[in-house]
PDB file of C-alpha atoms in Angstrom:
ATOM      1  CA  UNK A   1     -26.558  82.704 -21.094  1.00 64.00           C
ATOM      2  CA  UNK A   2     -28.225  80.459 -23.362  1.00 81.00           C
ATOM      3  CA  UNK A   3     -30.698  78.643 -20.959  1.00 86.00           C
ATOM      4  CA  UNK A   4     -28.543  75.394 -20.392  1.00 91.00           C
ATOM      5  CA  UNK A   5     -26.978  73.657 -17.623  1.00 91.00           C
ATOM      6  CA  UNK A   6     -24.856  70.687 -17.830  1.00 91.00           C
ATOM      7  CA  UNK A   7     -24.943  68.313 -15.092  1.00 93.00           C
ATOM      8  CA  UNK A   8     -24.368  64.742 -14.690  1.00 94.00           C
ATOM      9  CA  UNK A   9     -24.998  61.775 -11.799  1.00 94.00           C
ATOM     10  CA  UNK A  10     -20.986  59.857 -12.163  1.00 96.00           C
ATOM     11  CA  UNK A  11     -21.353  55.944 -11.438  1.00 96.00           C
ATOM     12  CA  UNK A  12     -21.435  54.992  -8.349  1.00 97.00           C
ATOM     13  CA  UNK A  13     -19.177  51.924  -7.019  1.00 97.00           C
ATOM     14  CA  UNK A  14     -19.689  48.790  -4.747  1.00 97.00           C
ATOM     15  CA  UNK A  15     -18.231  48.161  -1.990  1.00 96.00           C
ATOM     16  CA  UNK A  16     -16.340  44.664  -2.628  1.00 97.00           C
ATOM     17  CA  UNK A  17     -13.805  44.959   0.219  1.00 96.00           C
ATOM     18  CA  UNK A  18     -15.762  42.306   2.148  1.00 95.00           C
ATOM     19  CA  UNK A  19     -15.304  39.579  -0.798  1.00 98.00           C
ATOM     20  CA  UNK A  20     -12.618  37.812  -0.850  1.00 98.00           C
ATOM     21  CA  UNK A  21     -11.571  34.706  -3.614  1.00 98.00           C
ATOM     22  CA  UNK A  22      -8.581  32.736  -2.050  1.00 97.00           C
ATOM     23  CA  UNK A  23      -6.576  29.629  -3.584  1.00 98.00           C
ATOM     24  CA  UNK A  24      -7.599  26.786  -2.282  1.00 98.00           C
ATOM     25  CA  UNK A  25      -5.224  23.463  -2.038  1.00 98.00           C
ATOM     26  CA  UNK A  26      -6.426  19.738  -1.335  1.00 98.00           C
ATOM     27  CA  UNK A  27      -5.313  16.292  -1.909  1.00 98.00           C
ATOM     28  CA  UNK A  28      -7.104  14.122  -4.201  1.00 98.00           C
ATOM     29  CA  UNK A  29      -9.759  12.100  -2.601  1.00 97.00           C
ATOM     30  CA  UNK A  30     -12.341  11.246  -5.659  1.00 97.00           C
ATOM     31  CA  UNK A  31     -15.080  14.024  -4.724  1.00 98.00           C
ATOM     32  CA  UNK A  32     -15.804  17.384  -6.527  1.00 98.00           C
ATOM     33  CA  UNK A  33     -13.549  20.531  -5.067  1.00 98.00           C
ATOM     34  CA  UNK A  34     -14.049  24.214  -5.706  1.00 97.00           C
ATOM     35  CA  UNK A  35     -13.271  27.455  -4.637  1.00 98.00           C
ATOM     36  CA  UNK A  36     -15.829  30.175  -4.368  1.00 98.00           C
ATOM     37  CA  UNK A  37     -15.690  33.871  -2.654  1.00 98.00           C
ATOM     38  CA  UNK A  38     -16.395  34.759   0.930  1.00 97.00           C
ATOM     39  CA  UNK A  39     -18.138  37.239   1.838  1.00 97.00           C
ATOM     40  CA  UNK A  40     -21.598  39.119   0.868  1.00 97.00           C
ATOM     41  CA  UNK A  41     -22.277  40.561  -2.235  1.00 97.00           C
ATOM     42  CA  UNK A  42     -23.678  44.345  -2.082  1.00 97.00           C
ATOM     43  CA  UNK A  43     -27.376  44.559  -3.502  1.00 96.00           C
ATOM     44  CA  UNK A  44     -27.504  44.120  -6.888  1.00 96.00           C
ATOM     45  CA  UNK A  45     -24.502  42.530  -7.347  1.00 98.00           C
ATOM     46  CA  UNK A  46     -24.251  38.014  -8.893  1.00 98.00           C
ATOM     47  CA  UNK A  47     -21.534  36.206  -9.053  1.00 98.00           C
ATOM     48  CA  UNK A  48     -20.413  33.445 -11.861  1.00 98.00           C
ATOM     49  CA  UNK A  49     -17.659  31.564 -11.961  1.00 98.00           C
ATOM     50  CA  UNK A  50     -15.290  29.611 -14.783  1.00 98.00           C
ATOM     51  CA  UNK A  51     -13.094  26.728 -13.676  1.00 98.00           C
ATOM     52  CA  UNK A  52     -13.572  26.585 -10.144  1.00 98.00           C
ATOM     53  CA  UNK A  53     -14.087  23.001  -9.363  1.00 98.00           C
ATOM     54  CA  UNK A  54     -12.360  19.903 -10.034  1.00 98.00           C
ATOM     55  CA  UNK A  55     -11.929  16.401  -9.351  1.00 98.00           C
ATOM     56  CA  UNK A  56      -8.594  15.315 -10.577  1.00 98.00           C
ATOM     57  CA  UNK A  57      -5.164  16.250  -9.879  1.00 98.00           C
ATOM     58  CA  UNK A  58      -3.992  19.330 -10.921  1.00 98.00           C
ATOM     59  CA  UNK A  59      -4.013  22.850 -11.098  1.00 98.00           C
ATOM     60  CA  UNK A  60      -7.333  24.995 -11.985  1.00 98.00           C
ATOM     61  CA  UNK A  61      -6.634  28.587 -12.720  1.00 98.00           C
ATOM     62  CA  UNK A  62     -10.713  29.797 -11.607  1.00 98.00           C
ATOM     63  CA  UNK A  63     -11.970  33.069 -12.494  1.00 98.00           C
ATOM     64  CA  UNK A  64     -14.842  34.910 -10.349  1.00 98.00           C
ATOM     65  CA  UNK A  65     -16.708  37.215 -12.859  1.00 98.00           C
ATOM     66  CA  UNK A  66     -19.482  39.641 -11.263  1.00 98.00           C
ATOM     67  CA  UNK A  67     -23.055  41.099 -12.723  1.00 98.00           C
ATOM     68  CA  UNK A  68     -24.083  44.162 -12.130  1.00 97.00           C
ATOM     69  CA  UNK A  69     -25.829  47.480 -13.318  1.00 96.00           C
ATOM     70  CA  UNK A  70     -22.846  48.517 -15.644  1.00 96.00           C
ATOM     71  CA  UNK A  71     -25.244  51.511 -16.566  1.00 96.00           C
ATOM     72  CA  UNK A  72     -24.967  53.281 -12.661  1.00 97.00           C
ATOM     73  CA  UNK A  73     -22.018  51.254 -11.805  1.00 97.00           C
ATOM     74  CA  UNK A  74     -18.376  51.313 -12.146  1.00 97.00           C
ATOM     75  CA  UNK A  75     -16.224  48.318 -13.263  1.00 97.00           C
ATOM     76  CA  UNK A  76     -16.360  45.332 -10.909  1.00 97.00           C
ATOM     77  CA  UNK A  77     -12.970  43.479 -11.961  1.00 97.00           C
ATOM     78  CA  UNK A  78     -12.679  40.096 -12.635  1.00 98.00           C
ATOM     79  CA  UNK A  79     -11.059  37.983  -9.434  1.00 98.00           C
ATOM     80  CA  UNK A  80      -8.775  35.045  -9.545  1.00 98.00           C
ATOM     81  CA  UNK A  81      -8.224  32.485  -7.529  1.00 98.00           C
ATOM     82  CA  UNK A  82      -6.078  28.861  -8.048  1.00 98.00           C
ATOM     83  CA  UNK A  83      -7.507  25.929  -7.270  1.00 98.00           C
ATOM     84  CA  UNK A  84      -4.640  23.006  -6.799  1.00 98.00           C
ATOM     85  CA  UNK A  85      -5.564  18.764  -5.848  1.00 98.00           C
ATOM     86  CA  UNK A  86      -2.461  17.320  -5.329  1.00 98.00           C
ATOM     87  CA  UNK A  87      -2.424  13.532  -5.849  1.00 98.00           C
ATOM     88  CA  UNK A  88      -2.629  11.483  -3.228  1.00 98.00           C
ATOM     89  CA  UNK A  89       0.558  10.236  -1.911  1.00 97.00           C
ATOM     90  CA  UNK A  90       0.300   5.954  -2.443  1.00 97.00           C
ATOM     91  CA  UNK A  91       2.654   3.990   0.568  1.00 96.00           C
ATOM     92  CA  UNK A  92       5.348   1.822  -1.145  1.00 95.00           C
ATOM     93  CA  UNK A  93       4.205  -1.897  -1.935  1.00 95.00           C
ATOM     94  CA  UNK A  94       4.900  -3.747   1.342  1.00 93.00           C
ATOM     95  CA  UNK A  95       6.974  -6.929  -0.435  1.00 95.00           C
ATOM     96  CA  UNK A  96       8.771 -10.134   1.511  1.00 96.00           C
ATOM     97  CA  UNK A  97      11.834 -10.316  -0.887  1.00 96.00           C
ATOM     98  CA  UNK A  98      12.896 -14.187   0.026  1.00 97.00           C
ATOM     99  CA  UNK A  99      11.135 -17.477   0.638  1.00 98.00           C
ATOM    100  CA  UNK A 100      12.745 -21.149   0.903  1.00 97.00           C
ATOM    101  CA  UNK A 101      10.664 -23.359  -1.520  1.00 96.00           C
ATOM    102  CA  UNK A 102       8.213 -25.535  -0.151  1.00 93.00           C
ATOM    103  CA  UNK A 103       5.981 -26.393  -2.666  1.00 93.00           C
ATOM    104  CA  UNK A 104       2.940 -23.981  -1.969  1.00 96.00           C
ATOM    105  CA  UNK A 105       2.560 -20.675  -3.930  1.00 97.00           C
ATOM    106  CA  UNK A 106       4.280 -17.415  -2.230  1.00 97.00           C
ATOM    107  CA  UNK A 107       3.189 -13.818  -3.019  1.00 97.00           C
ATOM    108  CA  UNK A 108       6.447 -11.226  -2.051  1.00 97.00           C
ATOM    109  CA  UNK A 109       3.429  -8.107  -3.439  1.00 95.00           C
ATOM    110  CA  UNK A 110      -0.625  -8.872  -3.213  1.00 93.00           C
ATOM    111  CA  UNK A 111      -2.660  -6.938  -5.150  1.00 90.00           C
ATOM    112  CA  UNK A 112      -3.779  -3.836  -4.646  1.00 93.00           C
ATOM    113  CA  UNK A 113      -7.099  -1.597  -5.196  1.00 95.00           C
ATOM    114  CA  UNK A 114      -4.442   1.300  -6.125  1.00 96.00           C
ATOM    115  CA  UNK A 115      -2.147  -0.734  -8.545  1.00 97.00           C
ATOM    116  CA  UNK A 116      -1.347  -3.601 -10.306  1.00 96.00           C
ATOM    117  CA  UNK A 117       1.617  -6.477  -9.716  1.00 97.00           C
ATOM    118  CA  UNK A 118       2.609  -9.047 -12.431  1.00 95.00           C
ATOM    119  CA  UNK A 119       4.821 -11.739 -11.292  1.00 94.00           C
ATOM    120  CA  UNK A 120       4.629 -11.064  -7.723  1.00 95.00           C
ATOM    121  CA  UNK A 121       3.600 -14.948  -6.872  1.00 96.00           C
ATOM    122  CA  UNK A 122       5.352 -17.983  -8.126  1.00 97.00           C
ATOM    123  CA  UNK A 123       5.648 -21.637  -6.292  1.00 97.00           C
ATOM    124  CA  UNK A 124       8.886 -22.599  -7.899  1.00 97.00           C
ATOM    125  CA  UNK A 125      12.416 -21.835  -6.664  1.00 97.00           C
ATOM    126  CA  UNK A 126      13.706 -18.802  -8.726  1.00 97.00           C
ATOM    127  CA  UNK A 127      14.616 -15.201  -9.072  1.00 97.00           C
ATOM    128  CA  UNK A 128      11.606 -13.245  -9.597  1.00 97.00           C
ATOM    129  CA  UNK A 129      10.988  -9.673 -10.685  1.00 97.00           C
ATOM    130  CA  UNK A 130       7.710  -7.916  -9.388  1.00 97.00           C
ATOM    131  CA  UNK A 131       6.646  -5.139 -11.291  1.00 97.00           C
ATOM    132  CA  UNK A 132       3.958  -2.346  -9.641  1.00 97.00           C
ATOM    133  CA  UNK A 133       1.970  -0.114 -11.257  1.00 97.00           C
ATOM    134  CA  UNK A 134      -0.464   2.724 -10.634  1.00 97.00           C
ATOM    135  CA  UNK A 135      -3.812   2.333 -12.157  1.00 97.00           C
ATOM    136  CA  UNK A 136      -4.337   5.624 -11.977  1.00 97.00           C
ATOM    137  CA  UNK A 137      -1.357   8.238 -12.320  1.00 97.00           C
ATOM    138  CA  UNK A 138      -3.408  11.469 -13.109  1.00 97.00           C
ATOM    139  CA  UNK A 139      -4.702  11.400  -9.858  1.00 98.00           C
ATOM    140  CA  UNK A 140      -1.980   8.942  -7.257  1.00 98.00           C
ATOM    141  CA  UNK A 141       1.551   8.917  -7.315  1.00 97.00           C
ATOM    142  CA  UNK A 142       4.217   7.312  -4.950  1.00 98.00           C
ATOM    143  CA  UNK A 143       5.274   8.769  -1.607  1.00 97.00           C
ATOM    144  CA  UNK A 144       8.920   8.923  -2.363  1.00 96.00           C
ATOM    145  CA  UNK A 145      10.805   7.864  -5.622  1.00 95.00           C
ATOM    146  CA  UNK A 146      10.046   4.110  -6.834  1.00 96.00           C
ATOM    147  CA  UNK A 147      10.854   2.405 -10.040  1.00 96.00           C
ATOM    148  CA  UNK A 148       7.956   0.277  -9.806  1.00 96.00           C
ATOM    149  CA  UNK A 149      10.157  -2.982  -9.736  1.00 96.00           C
ATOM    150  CA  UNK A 150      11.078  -5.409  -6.613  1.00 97.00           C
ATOM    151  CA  UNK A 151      13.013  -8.093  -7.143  1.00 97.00           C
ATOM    152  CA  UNK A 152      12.233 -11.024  -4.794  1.00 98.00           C
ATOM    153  CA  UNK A 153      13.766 -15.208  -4.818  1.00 98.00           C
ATOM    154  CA  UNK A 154      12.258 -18.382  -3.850  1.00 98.00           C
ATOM    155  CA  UNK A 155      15.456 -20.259  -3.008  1.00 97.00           C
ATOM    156  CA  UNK A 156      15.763 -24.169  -3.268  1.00 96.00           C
ATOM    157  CA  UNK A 157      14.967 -26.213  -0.373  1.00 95.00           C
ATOM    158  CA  UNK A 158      17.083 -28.450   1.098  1.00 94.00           C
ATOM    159  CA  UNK A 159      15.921 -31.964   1.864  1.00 93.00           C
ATOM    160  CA  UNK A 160      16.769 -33.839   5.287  1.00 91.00           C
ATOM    161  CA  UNK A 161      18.630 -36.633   4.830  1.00 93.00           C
ATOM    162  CA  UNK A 162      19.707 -36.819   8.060  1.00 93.00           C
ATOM    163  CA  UNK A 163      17.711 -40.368   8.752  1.00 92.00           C
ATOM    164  CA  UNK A 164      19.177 -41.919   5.785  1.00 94.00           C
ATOM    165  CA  UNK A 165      22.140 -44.358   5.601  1.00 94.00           C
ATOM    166  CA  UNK A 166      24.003 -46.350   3.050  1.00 93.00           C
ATOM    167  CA  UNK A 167      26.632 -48.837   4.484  1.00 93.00           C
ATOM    168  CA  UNK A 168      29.516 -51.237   3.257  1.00 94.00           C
ATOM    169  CA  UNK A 169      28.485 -54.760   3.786  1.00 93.00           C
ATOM    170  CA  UNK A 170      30.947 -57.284   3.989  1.00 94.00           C
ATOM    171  CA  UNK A 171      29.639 -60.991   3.410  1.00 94.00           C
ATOM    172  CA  UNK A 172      31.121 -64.339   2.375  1.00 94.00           C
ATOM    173  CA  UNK A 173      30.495 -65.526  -0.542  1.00 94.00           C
ATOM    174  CA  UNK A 174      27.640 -68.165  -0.823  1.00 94.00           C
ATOM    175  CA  UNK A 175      26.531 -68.256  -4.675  1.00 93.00           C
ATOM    176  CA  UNK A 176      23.820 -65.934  -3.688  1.00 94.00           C
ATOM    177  CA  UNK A 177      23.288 -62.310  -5.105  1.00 93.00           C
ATOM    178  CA  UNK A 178      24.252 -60.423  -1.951  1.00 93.00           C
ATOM    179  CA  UNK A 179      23.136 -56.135  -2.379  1.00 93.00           C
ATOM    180  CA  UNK A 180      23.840 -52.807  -0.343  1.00 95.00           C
ATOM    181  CA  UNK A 181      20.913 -50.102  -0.125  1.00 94.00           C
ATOM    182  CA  UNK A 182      20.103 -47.406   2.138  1.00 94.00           C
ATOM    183  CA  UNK A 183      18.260 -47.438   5.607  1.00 93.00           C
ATOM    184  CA  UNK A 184      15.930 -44.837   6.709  1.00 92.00           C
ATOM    185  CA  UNK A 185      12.850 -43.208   4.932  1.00 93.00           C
ATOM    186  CA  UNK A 186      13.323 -41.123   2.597  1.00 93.00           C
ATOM    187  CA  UNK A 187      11.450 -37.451   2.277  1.00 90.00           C
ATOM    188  CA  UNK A 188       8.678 -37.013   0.420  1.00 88.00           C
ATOM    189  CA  UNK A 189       9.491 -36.694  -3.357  1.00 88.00           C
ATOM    190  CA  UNK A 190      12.974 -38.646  -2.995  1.00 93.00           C
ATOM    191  CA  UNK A 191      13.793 -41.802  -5.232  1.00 95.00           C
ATOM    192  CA  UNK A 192      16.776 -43.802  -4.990  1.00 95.00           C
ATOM    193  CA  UNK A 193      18.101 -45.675  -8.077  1.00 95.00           C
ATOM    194  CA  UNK A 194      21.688 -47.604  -7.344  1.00 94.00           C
ATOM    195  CA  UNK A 195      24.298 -48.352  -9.490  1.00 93.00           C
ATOM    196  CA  UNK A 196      27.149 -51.113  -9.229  1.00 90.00           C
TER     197      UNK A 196
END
């Protein structure tokens, strides 16, 4: 026997069954999300964490890393959690495709605080194309498949006539210039020239 003893104290370990680091999944709404653990931490033991909050759409892979007494303590192991803010889901432009012209301005798509429209108002009779988009497609997106485009007509008015009338005339003749016109008023807008 040479006098020695070996002995040793072996690390002890924490108890991290109560902690738990889930995915979390939102919708986009403009304010800061995150994902953190549940759970309390034994004595002694901090948490940090790396890319678990976000703002904008998408998908955040977050990581929850621990601090401890690595000296008495075994390994704590990293924890992973997703954190996923789907965009939000933007209604498709209500649009009134067809007007009759009238001489005021129409609008088939208004504006929009979520998107833009170009050509959606016109006064004149035509075929019009409106197109829609997102201002922001990191963060909205339509709630089922649109190409952004609605096509939309302000068809030609039709003027009544109805009260108007233009009528033979029979007379003798007298040496005087003798003339047919029309009776009745005529709408707003309408000139009559006359030939023969």
């Amino acid at each position: 026997l040479d006098g020695k003893v070996e002995w040793s104290i072996t690390k002890a370990t924490h108890d991290m069954s109560d902690i738990k680091f889930e995915d979390v999944t939102v919708t986009y709404d403009g304010s800061i999300h995150k994902t953190i653990i549940t759970g309390t931490l034994p004595t002694g033991v901090t948490v940090a964490y790396e890319n678990n909050t976000g703002t904008n759409a998408g998908v955040y892979n977050a990581i929850a890393k621990f601090t401890y007494d690595i000296v008495n303590y075994n390994v704590i192991a990293d924890m992973n959690a997703v954190l996923t803010i789907n965009k939000f889901k933007v209604a498709l432009p209500e649009a009134t495709t067809s007007f009759v012209y009238d001489g005021t301005a129409h609008t088939a798509v208004a504006a929009h605080d979520l998107y833009t429209v170009t050509e959606g108002s016109a006064t004149n009779a035509g075929s019009y194309e409106a197109v829609i988009t997102l201002k922001d497609v990191v963060n909205y997106e339509w709630v089922e498949a649109f190409n952004g485009k609605v096509a939309w007509s302000i068809s030609k008015a039709t003027h009544n006539m109805s009260g108007i009338t233009f009528e033979n005339v029979t007379v003798t003749y007298n040496g005087a210039e003798h003339e047919v016109v029309i009776n009745g008023t005529l709408p707003a807008g309408v000139t009559v020239t006359y030939e023969n």
